[in-house]
Short mmCIF file of C-alpha atoms and ligand atoms in Angstrom, two decimals:
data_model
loop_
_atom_site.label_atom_id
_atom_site.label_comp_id
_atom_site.label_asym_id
_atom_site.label_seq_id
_atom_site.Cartn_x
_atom_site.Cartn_y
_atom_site.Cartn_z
CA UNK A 29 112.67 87.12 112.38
CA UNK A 30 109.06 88.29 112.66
CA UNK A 31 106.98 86.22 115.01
CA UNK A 32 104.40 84.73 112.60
CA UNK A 33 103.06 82.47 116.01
CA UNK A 34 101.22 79.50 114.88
CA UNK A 35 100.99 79.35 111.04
CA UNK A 36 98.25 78.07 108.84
CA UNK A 37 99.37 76.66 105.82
CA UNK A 38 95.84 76.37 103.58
CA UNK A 39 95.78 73.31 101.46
CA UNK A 40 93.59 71.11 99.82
CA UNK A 41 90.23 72.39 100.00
CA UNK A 42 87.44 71.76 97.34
CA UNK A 43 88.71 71.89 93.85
CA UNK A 44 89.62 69.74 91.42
CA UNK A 45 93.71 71.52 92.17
CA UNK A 46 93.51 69.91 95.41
CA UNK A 47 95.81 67.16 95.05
CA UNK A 48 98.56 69.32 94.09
CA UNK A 49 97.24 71.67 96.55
CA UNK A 50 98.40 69.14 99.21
CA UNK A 51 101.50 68.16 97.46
CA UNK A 52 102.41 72.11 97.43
CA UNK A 53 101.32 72.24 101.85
CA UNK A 54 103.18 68.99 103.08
CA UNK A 55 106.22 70.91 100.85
CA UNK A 56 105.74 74.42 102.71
CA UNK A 57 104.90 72.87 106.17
CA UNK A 58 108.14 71.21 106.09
CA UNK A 59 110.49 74.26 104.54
CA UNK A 60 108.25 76.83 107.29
CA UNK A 61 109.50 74.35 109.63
CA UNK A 62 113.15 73.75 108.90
CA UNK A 63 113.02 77.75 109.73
CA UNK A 64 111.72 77.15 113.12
CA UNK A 65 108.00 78.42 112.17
CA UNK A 66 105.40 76.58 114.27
CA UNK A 67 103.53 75.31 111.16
CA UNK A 68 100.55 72.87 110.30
CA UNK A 69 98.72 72.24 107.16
CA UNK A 70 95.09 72.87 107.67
CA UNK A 71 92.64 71.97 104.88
CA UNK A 72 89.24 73.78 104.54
CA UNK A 73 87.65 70.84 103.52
CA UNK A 74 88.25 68.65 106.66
CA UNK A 75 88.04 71.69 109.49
CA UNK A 76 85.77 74.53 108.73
CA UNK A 77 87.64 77.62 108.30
CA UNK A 78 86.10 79.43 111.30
CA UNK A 79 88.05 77.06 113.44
CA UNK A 80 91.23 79.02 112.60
CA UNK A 81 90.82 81.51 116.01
CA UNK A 82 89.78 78.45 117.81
CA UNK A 83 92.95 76.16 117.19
CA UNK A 84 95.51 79.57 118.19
CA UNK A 85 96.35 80.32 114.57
CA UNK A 86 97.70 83.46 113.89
CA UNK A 87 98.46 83.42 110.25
CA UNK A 88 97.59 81.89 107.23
CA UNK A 89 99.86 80.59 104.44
CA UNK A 90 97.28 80.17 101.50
CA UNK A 91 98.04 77.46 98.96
CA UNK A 92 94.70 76.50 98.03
CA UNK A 93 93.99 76.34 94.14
CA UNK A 94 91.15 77.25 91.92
CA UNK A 95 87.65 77.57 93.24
CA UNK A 96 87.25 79.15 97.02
CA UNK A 97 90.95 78.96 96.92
CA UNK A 98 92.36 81.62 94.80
CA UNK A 99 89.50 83.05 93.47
CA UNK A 100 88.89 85.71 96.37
CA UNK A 101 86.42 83.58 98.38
CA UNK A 102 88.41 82.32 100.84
CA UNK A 103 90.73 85.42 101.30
CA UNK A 104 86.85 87.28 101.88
CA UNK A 105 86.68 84.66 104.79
CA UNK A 106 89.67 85.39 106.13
CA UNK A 107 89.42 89.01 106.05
CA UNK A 108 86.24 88.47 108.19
CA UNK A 109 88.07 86.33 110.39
CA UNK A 110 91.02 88.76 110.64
CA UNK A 111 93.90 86.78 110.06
CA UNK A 112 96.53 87.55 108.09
CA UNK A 113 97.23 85.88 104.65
CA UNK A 114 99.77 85.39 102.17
CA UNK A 115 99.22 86.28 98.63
CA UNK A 116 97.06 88.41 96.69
CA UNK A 117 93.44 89.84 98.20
CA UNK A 118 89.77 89.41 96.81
CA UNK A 119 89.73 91.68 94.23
CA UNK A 120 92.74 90.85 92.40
CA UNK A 121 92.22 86.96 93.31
CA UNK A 122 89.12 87.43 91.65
CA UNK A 123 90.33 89.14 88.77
CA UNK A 124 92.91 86.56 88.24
CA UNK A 125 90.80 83.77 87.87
CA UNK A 126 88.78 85.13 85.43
CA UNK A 127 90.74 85.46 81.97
CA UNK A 128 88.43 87.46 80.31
CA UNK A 129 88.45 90.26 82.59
CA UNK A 130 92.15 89.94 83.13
CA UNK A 131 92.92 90.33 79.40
CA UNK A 132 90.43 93.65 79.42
CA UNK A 133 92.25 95.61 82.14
CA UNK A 134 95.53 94.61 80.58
CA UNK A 135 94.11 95.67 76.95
CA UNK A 136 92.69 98.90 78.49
CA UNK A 137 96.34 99.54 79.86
CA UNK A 138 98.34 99.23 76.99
CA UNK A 139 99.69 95.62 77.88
CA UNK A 140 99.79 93.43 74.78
CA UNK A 141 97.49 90.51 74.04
CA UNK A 142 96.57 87.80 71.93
CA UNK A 143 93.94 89.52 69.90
CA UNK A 144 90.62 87.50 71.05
CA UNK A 145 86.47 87.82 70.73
CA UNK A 146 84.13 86.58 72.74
CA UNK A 147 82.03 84.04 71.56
CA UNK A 148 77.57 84.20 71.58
CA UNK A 149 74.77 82.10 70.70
CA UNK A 150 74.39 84.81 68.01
CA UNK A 151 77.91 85.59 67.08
CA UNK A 152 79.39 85.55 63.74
CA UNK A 153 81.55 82.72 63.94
CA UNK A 154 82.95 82.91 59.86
CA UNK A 155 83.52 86.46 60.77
CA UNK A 156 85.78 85.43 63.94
CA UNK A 157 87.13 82.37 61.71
CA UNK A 158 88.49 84.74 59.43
CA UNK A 159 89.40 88.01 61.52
CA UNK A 160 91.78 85.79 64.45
CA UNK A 161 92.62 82.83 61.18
CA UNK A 162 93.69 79.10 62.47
CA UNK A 163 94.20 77.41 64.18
CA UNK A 164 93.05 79.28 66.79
CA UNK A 165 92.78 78.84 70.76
CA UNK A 166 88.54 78.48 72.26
CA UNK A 167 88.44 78.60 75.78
CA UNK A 168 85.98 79.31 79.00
CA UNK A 169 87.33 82.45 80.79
CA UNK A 170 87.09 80.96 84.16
CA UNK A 171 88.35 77.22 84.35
CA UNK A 172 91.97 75.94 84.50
CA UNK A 173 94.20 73.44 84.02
CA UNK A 174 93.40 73.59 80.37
CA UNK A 175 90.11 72.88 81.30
CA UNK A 176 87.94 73.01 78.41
CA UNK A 177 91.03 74.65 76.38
CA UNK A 178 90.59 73.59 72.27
CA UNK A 179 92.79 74.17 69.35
CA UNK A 180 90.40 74.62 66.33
CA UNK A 181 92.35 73.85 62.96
CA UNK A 182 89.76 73.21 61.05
CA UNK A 183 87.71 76.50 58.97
CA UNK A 184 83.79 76.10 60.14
CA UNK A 185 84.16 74.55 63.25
CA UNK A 186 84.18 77.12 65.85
CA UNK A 187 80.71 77.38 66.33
CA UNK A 188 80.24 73.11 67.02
CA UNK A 189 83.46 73.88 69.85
CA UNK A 190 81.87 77.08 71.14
CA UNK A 191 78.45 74.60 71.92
CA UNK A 192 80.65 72.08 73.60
CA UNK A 193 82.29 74.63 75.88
CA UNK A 194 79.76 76.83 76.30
CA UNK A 195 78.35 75.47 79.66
CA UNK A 196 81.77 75.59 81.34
CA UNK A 197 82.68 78.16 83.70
CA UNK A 198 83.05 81.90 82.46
CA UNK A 199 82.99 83.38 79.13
CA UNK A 200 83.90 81.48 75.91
CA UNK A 201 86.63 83.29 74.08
CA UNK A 202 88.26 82.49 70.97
CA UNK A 203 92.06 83.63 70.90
CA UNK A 204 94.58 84.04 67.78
CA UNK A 205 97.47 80.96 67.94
CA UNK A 206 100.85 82.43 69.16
CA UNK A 207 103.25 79.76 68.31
CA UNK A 208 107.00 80.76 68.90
CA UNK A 209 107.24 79.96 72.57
CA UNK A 210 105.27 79.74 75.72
CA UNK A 211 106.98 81.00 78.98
CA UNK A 212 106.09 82.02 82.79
CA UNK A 213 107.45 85.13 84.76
CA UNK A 214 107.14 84.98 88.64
CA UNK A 215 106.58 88.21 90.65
CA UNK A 216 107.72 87.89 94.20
CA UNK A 217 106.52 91.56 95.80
CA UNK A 218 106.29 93.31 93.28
CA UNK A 219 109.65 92.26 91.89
CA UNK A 220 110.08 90.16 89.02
CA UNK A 221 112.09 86.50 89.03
CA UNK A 222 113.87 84.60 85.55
CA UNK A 223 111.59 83.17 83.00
CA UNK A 224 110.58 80.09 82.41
CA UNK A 225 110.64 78.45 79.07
CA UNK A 226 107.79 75.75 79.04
CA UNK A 227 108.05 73.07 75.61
CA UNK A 228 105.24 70.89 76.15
CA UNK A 229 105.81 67.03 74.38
CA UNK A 230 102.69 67.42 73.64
CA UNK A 231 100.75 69.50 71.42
CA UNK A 232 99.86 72.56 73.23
CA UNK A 233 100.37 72.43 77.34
CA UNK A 234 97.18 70.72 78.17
CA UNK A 235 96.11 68.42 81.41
CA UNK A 236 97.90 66.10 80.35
CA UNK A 237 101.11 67.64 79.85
CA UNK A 238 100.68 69.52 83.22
CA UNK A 239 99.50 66.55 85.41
CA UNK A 240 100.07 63.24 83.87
CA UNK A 241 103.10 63.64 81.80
CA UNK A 242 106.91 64.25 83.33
CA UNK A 243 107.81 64.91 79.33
CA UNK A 244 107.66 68.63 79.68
CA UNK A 245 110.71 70.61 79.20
CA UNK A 246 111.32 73.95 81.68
CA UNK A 247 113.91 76.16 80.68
CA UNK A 248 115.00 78.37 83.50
CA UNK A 249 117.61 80.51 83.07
CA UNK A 250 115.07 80.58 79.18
CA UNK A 251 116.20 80.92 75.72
CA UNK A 252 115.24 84.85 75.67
CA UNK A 253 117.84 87.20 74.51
CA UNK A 254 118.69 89.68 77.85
CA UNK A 255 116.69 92.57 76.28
CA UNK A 256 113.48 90.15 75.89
CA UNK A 257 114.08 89.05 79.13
CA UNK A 258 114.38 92.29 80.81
CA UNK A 259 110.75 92.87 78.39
CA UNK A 260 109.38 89.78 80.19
CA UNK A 261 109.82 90.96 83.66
CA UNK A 262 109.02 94.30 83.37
CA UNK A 263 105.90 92.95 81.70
CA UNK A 264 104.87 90.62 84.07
CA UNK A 265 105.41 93.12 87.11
CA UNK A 266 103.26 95.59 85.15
CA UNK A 267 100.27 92.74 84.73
CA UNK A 268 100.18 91.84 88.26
CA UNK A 269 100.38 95.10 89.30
CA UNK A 270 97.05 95.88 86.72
CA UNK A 271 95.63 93.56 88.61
CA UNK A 272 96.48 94.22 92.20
CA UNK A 273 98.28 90.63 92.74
CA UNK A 274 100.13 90.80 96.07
CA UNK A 275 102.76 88.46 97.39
CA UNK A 276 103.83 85.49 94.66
CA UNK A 277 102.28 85.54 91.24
CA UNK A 278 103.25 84.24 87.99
CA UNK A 279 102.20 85.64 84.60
CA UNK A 280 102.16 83.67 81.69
CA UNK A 281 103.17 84.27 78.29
CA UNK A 282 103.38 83.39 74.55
CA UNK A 283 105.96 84.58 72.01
CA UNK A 284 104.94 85.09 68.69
CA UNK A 285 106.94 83.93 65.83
CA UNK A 286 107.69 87.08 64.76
CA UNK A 287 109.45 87.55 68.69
CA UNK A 288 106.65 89.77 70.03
CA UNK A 289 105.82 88.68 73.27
CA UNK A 290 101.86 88.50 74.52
CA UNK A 291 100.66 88.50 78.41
CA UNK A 292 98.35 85.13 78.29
CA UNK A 293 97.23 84.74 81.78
CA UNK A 294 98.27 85.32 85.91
CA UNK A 295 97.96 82.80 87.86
CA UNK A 296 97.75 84.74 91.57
CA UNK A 297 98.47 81.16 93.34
CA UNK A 298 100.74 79.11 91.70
CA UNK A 299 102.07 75.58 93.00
CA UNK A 300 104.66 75.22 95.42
CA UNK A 301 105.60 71.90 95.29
CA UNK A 302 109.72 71.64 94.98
CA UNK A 303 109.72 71.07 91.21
CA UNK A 304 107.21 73.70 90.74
CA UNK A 305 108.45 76.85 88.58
CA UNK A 306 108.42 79.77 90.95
CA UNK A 307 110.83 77.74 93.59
CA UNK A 308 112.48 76.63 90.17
CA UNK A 309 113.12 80.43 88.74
CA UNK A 310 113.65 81.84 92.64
CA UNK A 311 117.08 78.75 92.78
CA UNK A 312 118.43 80.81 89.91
CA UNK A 313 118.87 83.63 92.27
CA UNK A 314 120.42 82.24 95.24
CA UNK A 315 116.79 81.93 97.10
CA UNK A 316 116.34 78.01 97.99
CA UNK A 317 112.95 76.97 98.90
CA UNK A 318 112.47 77.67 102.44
CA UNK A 319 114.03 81.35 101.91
CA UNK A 320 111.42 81.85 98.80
CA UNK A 321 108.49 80.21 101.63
CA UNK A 322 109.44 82.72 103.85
CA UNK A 323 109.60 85.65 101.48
CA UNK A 324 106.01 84.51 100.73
CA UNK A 325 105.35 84.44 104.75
CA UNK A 326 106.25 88.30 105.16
CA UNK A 327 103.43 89.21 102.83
CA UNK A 328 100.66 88.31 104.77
CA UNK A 329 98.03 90.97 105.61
CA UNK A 330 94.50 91.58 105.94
CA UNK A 331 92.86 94.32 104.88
N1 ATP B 403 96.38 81.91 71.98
C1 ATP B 403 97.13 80.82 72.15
N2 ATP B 403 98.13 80.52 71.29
C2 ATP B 403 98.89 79.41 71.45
N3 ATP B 403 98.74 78.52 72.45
C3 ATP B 403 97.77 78.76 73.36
C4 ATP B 403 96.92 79.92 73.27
N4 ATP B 403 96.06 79.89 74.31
C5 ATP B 403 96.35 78.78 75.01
N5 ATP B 403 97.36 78.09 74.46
C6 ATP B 403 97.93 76.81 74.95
O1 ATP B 403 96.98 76.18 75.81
C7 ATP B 403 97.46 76.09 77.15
C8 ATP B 403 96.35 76.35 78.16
O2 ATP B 403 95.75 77.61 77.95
P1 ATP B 403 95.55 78.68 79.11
O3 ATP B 403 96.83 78.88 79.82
O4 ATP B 403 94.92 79.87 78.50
O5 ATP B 403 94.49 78.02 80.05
P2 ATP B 403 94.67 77.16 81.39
O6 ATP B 403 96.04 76.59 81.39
O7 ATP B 403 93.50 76.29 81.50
O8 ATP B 403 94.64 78.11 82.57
P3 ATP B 403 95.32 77.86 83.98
O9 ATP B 403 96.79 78.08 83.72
O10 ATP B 403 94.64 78.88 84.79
O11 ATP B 403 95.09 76.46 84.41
C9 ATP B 403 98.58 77.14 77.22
O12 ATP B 403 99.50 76.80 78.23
C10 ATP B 403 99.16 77.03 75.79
O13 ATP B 403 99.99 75.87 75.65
MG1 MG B 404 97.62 78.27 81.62
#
């Protein structure tokens, strides 16, 4: 095997992801280890990042969520620092985070979806009532977690939820509902892995039903016939390459109830803990979790 020397694996750090952030490390350290990899979990927030050179580490395993964690900061530090990283770099990183900007390059590329508008103090709001219908989905461009995410039902209230949100992070869009099915498609290197079907218990897969909830059903092999699945990956490959994701992604979809299927967002970190869904959809083929960490290893680069 390549000689990674002492590994980093980034966790933690200064979001409000960094619970799971840790759960996802103490999960890699261990698997990096079972392999023989000389691995320790270093988190950003404890141990400024600079110390990397000065404690002998050689590479970084990045599993730091949200802000300065995948939203191209710290991959800028390391790049500086010149030590290799796993995952994507600070341009895509930085596109991925930011859902407006995501949707535009996939729009501009052909990729389908959800048809959306961005909301202004001065926009038309009966005009976007009635062109996207309801319900419809209102949400800031650059939070996560469902952070800030609303379903508006009712006609005449967009503009009172566009006030609410509007001092969140990113641009406030308003998306139309696509209700048939909500699913997740990893890409390991360029290479896509089964979908996920996701049924939230609850109404729409919010914090709660990501965090505080073990109600949430995941389908993996899905429910997708083998030509919507071979749609799906080919799909999701073709959205993380739009946005120059590198290592482990996961793109995230909706199915309409008329079947089409619509790219909803990438996610150019996802979690890593052992019930997450990339080590989930990577069992189905034959790759167990310390393979999959390794996999993820290989890609680390700089520059
Ligand atoms: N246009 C839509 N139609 C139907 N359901 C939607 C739509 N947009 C969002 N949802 C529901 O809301 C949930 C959260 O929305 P979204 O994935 O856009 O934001 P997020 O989860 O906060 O982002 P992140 O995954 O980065 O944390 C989705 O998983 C889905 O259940
Ligand atoms: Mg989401």
């Amino acid at each position: 095997m390549q000689n990674f020397g002492k590994v980093a694996v980034l966790a933690g750090g200064f979001s409000s992801e960094r619970e799971v952030s840790l759960a996802s490390g103490a999960a890699i350290v261990a698997a990096l280890r079972s392999k023989g990899i000389d691995a320790h979990t270093f988190d950003p927030k404890e141990t400024p990042l600079g110390e990397l050179k000065a404690q002998g580490f050689q590479t970084a395993f990045n599993i730091l969520h949200g802000t300065y964690g995948e939203d191209g900061a710290v991959q800028g530090a390391l790049e500086l620092l010149g030590i290799p990283y796993t995952g994507s770099g600070v341009t895509a990183s930085a596109i991925g985070m930011d859902k407006y900007r995501s949707k535009l390059i996939w729009q501009a590329l052909g990729l389908p979806v959800p048809e959306f508008a961005v909301l202004h103090d001065d926009s038309d709001f009966a005009e976007i009532e009635r062109k996207l219908g309801l319900p419809m989905f209102v949400k800031p461009a650059a939070e996560g977690s469902s952070v800030g995410v609303v379903k508006v039902k009712e006609a005449g209230r967009l503009q009172t939820v566009y006030q609410e949100l509007k001092h969140l992070q990113g641009e406030i869009i308003a998306e139309r509902f696509v209700g048939g099915g909500e699913y997740s498609c990893p890409v390991l290197c360029g290479h896509a892995l089964p979908s996920i079907r996701i049924i939230p218990a609850t109404e729409f897969y919010d914090y709660e039903a990501k965090y505080n909830r073990n109600d949430t059903v995941y389908q993996c092999p899905s429910d997708l016939s083998e030509a919507d699945e071979q749609l799906m990956r080919e799909l999701a490959v073709r959205g993380a390459q739009a946005v120059g994701a590198q290592g482990c992604s996961r793109v995230d979809f909706l199915k309409d109830t008329d079947g089409k299927l619509y790219l909803l967002e990438i996610n150019t970190l996802p979690g890593m803990t052992d019930h997450s869904l990339v080590p989930k959809s990577a069992a189905q083929v034959g790759m167990d979790f310390a393979d999959l960490c390794i996999e993820i290893l290989k890609t680390a680069h700089v520059g």
